[in-house]
Short mmCIF file of C-alpha atoms in Angstrom, two decimals:
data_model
loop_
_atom_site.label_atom_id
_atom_site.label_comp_id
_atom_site.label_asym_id
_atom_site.label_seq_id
_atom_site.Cartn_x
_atom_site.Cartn_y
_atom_site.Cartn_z
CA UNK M 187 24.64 -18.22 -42.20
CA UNK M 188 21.23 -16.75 -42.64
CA UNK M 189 20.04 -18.50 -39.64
CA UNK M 190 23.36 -17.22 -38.04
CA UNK M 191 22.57 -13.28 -39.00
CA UNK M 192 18.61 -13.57 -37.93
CA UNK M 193 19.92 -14.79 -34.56
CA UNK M 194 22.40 -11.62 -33.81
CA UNK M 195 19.51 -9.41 -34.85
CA UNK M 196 17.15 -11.15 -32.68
CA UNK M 197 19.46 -10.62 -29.37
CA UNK M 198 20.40 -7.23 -30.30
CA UNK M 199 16.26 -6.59 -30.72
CA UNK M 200 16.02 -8.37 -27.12
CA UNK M 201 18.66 -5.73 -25.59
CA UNK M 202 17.37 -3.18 -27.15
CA UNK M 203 14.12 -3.71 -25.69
CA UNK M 204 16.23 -3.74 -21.92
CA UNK M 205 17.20 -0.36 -23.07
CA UNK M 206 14.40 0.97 -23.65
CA UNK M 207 12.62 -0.18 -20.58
CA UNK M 208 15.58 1.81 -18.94
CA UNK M 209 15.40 5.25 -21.06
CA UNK M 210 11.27 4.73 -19.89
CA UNK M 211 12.66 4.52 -16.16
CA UNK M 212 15.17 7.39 -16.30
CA UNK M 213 12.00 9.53 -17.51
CA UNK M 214 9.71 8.83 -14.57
CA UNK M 215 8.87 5.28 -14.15
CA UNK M 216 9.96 3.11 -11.61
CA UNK M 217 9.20 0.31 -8.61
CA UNK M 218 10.28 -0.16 -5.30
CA UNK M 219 9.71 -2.78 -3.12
CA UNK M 220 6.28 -2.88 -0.76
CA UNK M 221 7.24 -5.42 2.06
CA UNK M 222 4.57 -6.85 4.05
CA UNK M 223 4.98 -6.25 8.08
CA UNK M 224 4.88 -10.16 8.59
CA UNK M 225 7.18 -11.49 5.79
CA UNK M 226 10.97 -12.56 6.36
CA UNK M 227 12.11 -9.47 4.62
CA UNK M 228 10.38 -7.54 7.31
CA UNK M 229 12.11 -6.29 10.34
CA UNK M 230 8.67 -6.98 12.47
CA UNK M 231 8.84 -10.90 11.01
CA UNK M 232 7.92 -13.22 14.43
CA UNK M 233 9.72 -16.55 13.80
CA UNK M 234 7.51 -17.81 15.81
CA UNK M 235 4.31 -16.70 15.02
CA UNK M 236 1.73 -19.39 12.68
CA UNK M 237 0.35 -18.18 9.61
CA UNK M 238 -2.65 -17.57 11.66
CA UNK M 239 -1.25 -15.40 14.29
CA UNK M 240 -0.57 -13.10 11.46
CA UNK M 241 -3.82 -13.18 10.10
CA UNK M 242 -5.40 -12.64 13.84
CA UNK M 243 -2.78 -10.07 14.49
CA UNK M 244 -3.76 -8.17 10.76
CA UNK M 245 -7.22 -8.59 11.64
CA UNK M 246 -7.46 -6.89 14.93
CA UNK M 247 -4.97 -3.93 13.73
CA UNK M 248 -7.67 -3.47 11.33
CA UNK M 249 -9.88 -2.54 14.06
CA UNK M 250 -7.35 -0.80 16.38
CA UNK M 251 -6.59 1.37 12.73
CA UNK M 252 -9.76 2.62 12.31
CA UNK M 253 -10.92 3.77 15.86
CA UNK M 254 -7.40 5.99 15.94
CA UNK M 255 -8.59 8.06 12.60
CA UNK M 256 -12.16 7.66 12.76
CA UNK M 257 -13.59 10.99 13.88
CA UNK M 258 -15.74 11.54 16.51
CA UNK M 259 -17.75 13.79 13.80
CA UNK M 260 -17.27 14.86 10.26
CA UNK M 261 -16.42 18.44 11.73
CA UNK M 262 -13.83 17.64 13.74
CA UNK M 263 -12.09 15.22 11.04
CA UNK M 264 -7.84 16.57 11.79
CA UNK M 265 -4.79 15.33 9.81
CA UNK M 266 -3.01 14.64 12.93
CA UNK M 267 -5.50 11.98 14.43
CA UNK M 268 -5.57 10.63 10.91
CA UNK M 269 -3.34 7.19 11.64
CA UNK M 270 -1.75 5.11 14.30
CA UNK M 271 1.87 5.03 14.98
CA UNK M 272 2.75 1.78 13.99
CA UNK M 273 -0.46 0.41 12.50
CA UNK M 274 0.62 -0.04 8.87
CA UNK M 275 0.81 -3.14 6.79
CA UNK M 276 3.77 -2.50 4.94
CA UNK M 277 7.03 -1.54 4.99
CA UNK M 278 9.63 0.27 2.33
CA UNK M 279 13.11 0.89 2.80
CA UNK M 280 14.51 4.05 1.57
CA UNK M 281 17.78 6.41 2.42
CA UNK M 282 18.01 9.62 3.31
CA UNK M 283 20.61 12.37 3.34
CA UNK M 284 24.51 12.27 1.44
CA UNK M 285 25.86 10.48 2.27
CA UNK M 286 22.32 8.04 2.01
CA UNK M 287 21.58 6.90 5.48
CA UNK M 288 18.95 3.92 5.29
CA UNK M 289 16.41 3.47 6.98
CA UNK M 290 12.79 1.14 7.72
CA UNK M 291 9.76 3.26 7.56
CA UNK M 292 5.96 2.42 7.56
CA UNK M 293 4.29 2.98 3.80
CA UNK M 294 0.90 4.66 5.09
CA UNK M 295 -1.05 5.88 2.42
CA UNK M 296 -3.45 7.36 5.78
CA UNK M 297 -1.09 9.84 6.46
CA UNK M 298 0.95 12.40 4.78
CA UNK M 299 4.43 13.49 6.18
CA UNK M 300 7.74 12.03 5.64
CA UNK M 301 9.53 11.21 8.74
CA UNK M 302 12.04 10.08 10.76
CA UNK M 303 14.01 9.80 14.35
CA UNK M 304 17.00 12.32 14.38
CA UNK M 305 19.82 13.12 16.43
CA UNK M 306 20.01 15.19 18.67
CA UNK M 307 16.89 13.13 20.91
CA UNK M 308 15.86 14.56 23.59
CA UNK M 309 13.08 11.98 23.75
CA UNK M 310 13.06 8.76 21.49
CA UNK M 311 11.25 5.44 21.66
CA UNK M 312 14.00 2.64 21.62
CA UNK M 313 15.47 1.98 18.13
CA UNK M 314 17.58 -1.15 16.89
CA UNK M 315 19.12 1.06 13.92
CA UNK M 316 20.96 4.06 14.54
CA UNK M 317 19.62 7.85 14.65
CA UNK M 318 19.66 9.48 11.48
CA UNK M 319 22.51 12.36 11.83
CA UNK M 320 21.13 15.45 9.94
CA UNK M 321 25.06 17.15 10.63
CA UNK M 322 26.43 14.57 8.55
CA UNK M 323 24.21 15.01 5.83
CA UNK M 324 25.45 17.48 3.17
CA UNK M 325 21.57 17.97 1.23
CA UNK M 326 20.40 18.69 4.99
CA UNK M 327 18.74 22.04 5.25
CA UNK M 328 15.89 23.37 7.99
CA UNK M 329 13.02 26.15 6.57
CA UNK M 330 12.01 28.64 9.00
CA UNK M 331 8.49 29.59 9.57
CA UNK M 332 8.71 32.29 6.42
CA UNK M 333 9.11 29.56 3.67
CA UNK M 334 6.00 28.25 1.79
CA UNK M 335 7.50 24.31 2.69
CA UNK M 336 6.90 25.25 6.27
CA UNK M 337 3.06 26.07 5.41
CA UNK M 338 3.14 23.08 3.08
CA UNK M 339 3.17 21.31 6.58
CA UNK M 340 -0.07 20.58 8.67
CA UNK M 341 0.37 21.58 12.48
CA UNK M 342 3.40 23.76 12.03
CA UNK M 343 4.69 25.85 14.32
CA UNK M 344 7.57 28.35 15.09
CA UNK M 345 10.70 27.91 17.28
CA UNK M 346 12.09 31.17 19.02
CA UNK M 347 14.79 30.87 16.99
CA UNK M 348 12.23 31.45 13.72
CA UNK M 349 12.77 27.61 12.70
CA UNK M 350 9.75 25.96 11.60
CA UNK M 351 8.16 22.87 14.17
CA UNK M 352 5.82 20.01 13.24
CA UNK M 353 3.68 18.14 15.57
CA UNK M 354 1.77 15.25 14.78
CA UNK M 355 0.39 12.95 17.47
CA UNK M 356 -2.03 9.75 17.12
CA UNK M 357 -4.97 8.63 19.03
CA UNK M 358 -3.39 6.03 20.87
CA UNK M 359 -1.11 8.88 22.39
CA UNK M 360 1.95 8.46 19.96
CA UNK M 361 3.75 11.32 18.63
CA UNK M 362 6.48 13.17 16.50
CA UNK M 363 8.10 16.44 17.15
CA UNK M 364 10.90 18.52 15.60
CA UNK M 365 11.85 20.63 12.29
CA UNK M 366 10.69 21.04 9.05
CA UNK M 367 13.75 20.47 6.96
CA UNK M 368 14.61 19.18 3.23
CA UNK M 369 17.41 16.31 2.55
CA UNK M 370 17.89 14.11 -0.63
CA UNK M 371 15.73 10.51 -1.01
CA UNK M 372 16.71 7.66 -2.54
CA UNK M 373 14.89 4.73 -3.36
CA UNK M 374 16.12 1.33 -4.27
CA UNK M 375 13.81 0.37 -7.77
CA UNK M 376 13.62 -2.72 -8.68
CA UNK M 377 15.09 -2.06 -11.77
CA UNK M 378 18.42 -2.08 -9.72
CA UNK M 379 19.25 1.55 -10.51
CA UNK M 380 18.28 3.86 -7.46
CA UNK M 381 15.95 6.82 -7.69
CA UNK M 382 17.71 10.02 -6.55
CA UNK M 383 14.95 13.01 -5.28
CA UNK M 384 16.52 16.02 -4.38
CA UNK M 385 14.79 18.24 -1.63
CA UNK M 386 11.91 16.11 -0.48
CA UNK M 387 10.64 18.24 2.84
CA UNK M 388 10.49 15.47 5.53
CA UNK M 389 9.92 15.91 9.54
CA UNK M 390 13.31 15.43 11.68
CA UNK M 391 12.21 13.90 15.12
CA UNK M 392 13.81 15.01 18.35
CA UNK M 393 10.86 14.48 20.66
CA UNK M 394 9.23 11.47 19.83
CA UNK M 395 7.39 8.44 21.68
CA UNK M 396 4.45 6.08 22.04
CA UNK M 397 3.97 2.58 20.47
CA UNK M 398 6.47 3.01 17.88
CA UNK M 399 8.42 -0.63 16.91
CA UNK M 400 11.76 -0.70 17.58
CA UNK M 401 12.88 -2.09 14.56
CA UNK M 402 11.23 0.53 12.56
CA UNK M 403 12.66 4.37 11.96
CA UNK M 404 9.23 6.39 11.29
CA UNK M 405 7.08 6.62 8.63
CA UNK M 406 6.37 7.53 4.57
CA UNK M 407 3.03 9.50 3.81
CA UNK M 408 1.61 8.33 0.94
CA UNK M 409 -1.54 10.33 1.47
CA UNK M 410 -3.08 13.06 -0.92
CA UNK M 411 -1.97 16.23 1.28
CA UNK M 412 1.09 18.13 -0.24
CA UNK M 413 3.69 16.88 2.24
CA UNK M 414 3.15 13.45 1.09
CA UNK M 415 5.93 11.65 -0.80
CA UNK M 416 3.29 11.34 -3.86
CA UNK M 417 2.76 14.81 -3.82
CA UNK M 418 5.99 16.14 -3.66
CA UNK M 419 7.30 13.62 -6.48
CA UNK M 420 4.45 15.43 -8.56
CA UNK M 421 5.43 16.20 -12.05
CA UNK M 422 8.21 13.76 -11.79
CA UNK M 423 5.44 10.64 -12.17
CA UNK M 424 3.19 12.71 -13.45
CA UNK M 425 0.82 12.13 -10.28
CA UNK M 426 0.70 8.14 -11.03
CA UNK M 427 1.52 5.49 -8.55
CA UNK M 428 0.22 2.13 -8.46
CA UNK M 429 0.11 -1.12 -6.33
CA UNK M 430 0.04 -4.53 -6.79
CA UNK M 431 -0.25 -6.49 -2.97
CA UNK M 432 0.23 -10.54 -3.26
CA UNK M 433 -2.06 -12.60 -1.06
CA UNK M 434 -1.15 -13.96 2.50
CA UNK M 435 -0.34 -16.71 1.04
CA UNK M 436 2.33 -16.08 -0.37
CA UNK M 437 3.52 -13.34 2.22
CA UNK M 438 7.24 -14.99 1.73
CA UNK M 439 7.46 -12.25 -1.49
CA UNK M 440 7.52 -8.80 -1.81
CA UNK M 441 4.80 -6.45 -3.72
CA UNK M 442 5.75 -3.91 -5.71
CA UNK M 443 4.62 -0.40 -5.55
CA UNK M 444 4.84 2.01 -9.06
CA UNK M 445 5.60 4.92 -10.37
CA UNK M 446 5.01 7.33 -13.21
CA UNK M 447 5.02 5.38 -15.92
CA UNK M 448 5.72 2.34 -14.85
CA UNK M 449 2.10 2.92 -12.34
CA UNK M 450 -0.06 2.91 -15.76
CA UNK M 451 -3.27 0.56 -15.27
CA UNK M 452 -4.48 -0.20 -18.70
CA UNK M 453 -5.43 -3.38 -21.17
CA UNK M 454 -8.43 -6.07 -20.87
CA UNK M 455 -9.81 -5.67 -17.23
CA UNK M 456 -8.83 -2.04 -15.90
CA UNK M 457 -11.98 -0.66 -14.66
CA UNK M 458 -11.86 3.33 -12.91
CA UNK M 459 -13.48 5.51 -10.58
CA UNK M 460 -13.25 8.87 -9.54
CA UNK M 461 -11.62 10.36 -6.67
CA UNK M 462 -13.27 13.08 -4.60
CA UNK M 463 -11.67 15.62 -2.59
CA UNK M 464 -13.01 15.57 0.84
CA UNK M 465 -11.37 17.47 4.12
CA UNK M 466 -9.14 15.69 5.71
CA UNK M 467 -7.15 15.74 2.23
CA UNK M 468 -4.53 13.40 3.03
CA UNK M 469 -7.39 10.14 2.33
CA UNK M 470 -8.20 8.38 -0.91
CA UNK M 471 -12.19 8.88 -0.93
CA UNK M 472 -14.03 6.67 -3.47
CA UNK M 473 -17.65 6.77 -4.28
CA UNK M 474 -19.68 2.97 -3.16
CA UNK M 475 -22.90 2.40 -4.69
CA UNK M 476 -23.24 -1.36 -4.04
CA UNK M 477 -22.22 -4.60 -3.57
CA UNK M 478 -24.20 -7.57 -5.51
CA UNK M 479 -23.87 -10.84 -4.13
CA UNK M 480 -24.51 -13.26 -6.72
CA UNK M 481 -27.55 -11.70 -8.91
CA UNK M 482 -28.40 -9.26 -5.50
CA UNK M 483 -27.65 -6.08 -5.46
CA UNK M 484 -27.67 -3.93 -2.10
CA UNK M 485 -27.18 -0.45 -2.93
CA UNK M 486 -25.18 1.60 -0.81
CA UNK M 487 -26.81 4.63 0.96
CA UNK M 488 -24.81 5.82 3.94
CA UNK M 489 -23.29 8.63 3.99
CA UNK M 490 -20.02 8.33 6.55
CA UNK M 491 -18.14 11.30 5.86
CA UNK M 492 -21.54 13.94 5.02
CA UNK M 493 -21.82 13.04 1.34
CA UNK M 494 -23.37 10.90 -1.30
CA UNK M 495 -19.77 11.11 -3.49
CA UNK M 496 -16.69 10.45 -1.57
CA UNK M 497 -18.40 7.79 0.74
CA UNK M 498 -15.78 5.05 1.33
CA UNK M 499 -11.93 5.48 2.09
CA UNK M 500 -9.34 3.09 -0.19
CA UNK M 501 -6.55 2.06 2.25
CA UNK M 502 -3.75 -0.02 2.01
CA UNK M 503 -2.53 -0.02 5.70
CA UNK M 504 -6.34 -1.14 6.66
CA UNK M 505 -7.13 -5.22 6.37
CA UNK M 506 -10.77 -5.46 6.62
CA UNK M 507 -13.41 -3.83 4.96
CA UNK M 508 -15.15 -1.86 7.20
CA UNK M 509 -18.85 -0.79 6.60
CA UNK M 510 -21.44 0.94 8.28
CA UNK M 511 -23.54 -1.26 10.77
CA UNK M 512 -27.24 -1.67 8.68
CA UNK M 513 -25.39 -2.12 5.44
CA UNK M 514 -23.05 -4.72 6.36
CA UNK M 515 -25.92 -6.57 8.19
CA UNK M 516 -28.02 -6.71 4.63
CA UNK M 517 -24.72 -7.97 2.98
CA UNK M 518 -23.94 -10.42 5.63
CA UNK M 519 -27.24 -12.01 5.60
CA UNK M 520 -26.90 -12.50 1.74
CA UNK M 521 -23.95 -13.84 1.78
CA UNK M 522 -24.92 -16.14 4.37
CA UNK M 523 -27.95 -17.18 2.58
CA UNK M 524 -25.49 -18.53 -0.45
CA UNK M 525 -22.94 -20.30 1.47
CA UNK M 526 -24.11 -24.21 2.72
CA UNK M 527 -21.64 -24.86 5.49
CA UNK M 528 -21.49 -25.05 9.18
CA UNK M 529 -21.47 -21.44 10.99
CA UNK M 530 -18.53 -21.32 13.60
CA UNK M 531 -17.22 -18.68 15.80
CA UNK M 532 -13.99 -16.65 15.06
CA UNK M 533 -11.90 -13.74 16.21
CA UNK M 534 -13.58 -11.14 17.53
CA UNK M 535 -15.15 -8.56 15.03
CA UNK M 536 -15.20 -11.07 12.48
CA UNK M 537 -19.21 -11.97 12.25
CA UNK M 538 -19.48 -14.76 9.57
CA UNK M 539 -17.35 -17.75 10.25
CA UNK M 540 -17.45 -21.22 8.42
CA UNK M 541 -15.93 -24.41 9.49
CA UNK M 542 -13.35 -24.20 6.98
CA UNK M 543 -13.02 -28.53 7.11
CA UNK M 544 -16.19 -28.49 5.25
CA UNK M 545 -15.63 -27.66 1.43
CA UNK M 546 -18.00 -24.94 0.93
CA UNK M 547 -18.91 -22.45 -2.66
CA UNK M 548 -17.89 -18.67 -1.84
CA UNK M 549 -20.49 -16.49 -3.74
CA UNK M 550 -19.41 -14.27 -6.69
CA UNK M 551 -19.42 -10.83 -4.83
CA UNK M 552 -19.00 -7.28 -7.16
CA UNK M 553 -18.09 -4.50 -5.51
CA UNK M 554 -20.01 -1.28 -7.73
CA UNK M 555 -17.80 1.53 -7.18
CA UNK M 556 -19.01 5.07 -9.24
CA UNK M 557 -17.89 3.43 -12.78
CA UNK M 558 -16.34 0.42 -12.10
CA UNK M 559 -17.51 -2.87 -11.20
CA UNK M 560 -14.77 -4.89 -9.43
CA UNK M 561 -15.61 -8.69 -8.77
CA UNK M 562 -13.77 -9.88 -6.30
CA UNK M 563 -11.99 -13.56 -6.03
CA UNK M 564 -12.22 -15.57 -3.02
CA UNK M 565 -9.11 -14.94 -1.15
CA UNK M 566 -10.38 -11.42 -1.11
CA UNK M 567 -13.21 -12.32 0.63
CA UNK M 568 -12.68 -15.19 3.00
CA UNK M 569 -9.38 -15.94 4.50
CA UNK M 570 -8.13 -18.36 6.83
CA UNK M 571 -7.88 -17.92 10.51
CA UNK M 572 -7.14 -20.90 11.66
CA UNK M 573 -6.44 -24.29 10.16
CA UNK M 574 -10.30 -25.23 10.78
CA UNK M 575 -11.68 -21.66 10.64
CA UNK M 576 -12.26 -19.02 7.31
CA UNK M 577 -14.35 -15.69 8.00
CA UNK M 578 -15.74 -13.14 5.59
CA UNK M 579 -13.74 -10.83 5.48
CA UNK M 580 -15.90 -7.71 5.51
CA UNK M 581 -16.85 -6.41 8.75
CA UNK M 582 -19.46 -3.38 10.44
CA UNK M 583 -18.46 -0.50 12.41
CA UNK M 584 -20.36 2.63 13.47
CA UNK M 585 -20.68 5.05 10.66
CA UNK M 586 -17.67 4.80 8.75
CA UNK M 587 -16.54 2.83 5.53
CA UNK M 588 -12.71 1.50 4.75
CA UNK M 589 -12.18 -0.55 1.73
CA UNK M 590 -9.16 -2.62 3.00
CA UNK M 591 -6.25 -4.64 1.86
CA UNK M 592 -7.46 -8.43 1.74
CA UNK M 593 -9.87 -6.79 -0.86
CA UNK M 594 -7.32 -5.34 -2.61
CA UNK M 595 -4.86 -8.81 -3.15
CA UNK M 596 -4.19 -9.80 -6.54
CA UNK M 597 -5.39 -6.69 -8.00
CA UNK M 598 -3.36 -4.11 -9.57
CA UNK M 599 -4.12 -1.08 -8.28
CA UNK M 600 -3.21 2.55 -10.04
CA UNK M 601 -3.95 5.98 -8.67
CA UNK M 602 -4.12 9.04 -10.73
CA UNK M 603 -3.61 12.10 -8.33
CA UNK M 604 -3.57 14.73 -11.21
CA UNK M 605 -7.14 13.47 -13.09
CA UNK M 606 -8.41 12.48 -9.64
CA UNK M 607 -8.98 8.51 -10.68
CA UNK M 608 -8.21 5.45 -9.15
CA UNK M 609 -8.15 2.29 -11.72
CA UNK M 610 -8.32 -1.11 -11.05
CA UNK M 611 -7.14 -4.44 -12.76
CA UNK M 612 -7.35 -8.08 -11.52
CA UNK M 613 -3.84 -9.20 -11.72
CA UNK M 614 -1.44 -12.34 -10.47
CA UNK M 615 0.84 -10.02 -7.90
CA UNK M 616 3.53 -12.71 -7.74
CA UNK M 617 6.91 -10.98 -9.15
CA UNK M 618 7.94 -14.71 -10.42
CA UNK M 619 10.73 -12.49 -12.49
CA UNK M 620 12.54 -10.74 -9.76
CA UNK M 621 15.17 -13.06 -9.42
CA UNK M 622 15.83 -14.18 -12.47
CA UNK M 623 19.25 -12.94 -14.43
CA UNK M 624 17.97 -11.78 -17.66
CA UNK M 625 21.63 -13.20 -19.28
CA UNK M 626 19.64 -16.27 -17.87
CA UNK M 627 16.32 -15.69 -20.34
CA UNK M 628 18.23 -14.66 -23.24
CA UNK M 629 20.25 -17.94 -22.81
CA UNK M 630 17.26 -19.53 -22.66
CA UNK M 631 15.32 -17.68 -25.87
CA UNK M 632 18.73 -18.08 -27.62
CA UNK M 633 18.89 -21.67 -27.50
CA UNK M 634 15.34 -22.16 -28.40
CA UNK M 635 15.75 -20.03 -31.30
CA UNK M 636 18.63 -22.00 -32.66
CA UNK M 637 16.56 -25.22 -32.26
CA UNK M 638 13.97 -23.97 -34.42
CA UNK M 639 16.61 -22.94 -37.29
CA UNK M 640 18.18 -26.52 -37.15
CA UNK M 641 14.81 -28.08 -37.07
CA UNK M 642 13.71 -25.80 -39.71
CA UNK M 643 16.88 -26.82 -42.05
CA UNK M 644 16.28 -30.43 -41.38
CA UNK M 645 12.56 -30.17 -42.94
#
């Protein structure tokens, strides 16, 4: 009976935890799903492309990312040549309007504003899904050129009807035009239960064009400038969202990207480093002060954006990390100097290529941000091109500094908007649990329990 008692306690202890985790939810915490352009989930997913077409294809949009936003000086750094259309990595799906109209949008933490293809078009770039109708959406409202939203909004303009305009074009020639308006978002979390945000401002396109995909709608800003969806969720997570991006390995699975509470980096691990607020506002800058490969240190001394502090960009939507030319030659040559395997060529851009046949030791490899050391695993820096071929996956360009995704992988990554600190944990990014009915786990605890109880009486 005893046994009997202890075991109703111990489920009701078990769903009152699942309660709790909810109340915590309903108070600002929450996931959605962060879906990787190439996996099955994605609406860009090629059937028929290898493993290593997506890899190639990651690779060289890398490269194709950064010569859109890089400036051609510090001066003359915009918002609106910040980002390629199209050139993010991954993908969330989120509704807008009420009724909630869903649609596919690129998660670009390079960019800032919210938006999406709207009827009327009087210029569109071909679209599988349908237009998003802003008549049919109750929450819909326009600002005109008066309202503080409408100044909230780089590159706005005014209508001659007083309606406020937004413009934002790309250096491949892309673009998005229309009005400055304000609808209801919802996003599906993970926890099942949707996330309702009233008012987000967002950009209705009725002009818009350029190498857009088709099976995409527009895009999300996740950026630091105040029409970004981080910004404008504000006090709601408390300025926290976090980050956690699995491997291309296992690119069948979805990351997860947090909020609020739920975005909280902490425990055995979590290193941090300070943001710095640099013009154009919309980028994470960190501060670099070396990388050590193996005992070596090479300290870091360029200064891409006019600064000592603030001289690398974090960015999810980049692959590669990209580093000015006489610093990545130094690291090249010492990682080189520690790895005992046949040189081979690769892709183009990629300058350190080993016959991957060969079984060969990858160096231990730190990277010394301003207070926080992050060592990085192998899969963050050497990944498979081709069934034969793995390249470092660090790479030089001209004056400028991205630390990219494939560095990122298996580490949970938090970002603190309000104290201005990114934190960083290594972390297995596989969400093994996702699928798993949690009347499943408490079957499972529950018969385990009672095991131990009749084992227990037997002794």
């Amino acid at each position: 009976m005893a046994a009997v008692v202890s075991l109703f306690a111990f489920v009701f202890a078990i769903v009152g935890l699942s309660n709790l985790s909810l109340i915590q939810a309903q108070k600002g915490g929450f996931s959605v799903e962060l879906i990787h352009r190439d996996s099955p989930k994605s609406p860009l997913y090629n059937h028929l492309d290898t493993t290593y077409n997506r890899v190639t294809n990651a690779l060289r949009r890398s490269f194709n990312r950064v010569h859109r936003f890089k400036p051609t000086s510090v001066s003359t750094m915009e918002a609106e040549a910040d980002v390629i259309a199209d050139s993010g990595e991954y993908l969330m799906n989120i509704s807008i309007g009420t009724p909630a109209f869903d649609i596919v949008a690129i998660a670009d933490t390079g960019s800032d504003l919210i938006w999406t293809q709207c009827k009327p078009c009087s210029q569109c770039f071909p679209q599988n899904a349908p237009l998003f109708d802003p008549t049919a959406s109750s929450t819909y409202k326009k600002f005109s050129c008066r309202t503080s939203q409408c100044g909230d909004v780089e590159g706005t303009s005014c209508s001659s009807n007083g309606s406020c305009q937004y413009s934002v074009s790309y250096g491949d020639g892309s673009y998005s035009k229309g009005e400055v308006a304000a609808d209801t978002l919802t996003l599906d979390s993970t926890t099942g239960s949707p996330v309702v945000v009233p008012n987000v401002i967002m950009g209705c396109g009725h002009d818009n064009d350029g190498s857009f995909d088709e099976n995409t709608s527009g895009i999300i800003g996740l950026g630091g400038g105040d029409s970004s969806l981080i910004s404008q969720l504000g006090t709601t997570v408390d300025g926290k969202f976090s980050y956690c991006l699995l491997p291309f390995s296992e690119a069948g699975n979805s990351s997860k990207m947090n909020f609020g509470s739920d975005a909280i980096v902490s425990g055995n691990g979590a290193v941090s480093t300070p943001l710095t607020k640099q013009s154009p506002q919309t980028f994470y800058f960190l501060t670099l002060e070396a990388i050590s490969v193996g005992t070596n240190r090479i300290k870091y001394t360029d200064k891409p954006f006019g600064t000592d502090q603030g001289n690398i960009i974090i960015d999810s939507g980049t692959t590669l990390t990209l580093l000015p030319d006489e610093f990545y030659s130094e690291l090249e040559s010492a990682v080189s100097s520690m790895i005992n395997a046949p040189k081979v060529n690769g892709p183009e851009g990629l300058n350190l290529c080993y016959d991957a046949t060969t079984e060969f030791a990858v160096p231990d490899i730190t990277v010394h941000f301003s207070g926080a050391d992050v060592k990085l695993q192998p899969l963050n820096t050497f990944v498979l091109v081709s069934e034969t071929v793995a390249c470092f996956t660090f790479s030089p360009v001209p004056n400028f500094a991205i630390y990219g995704n494939l560095a990122q992988m298996n580490f949970l990554v938090g970002y603190d908007t309000i104290k201005q600190t990114v934190w960083f944990k290594p972390s297995v990014c596989s969400n093994c649990w996702k699928n798993i009915d949690i009347t499943y786990i408490i079957s499972i605890i529950i018969c385990y329990y009672l095991l131990t109880q009749i084992k227990s009486d037997l002794i």
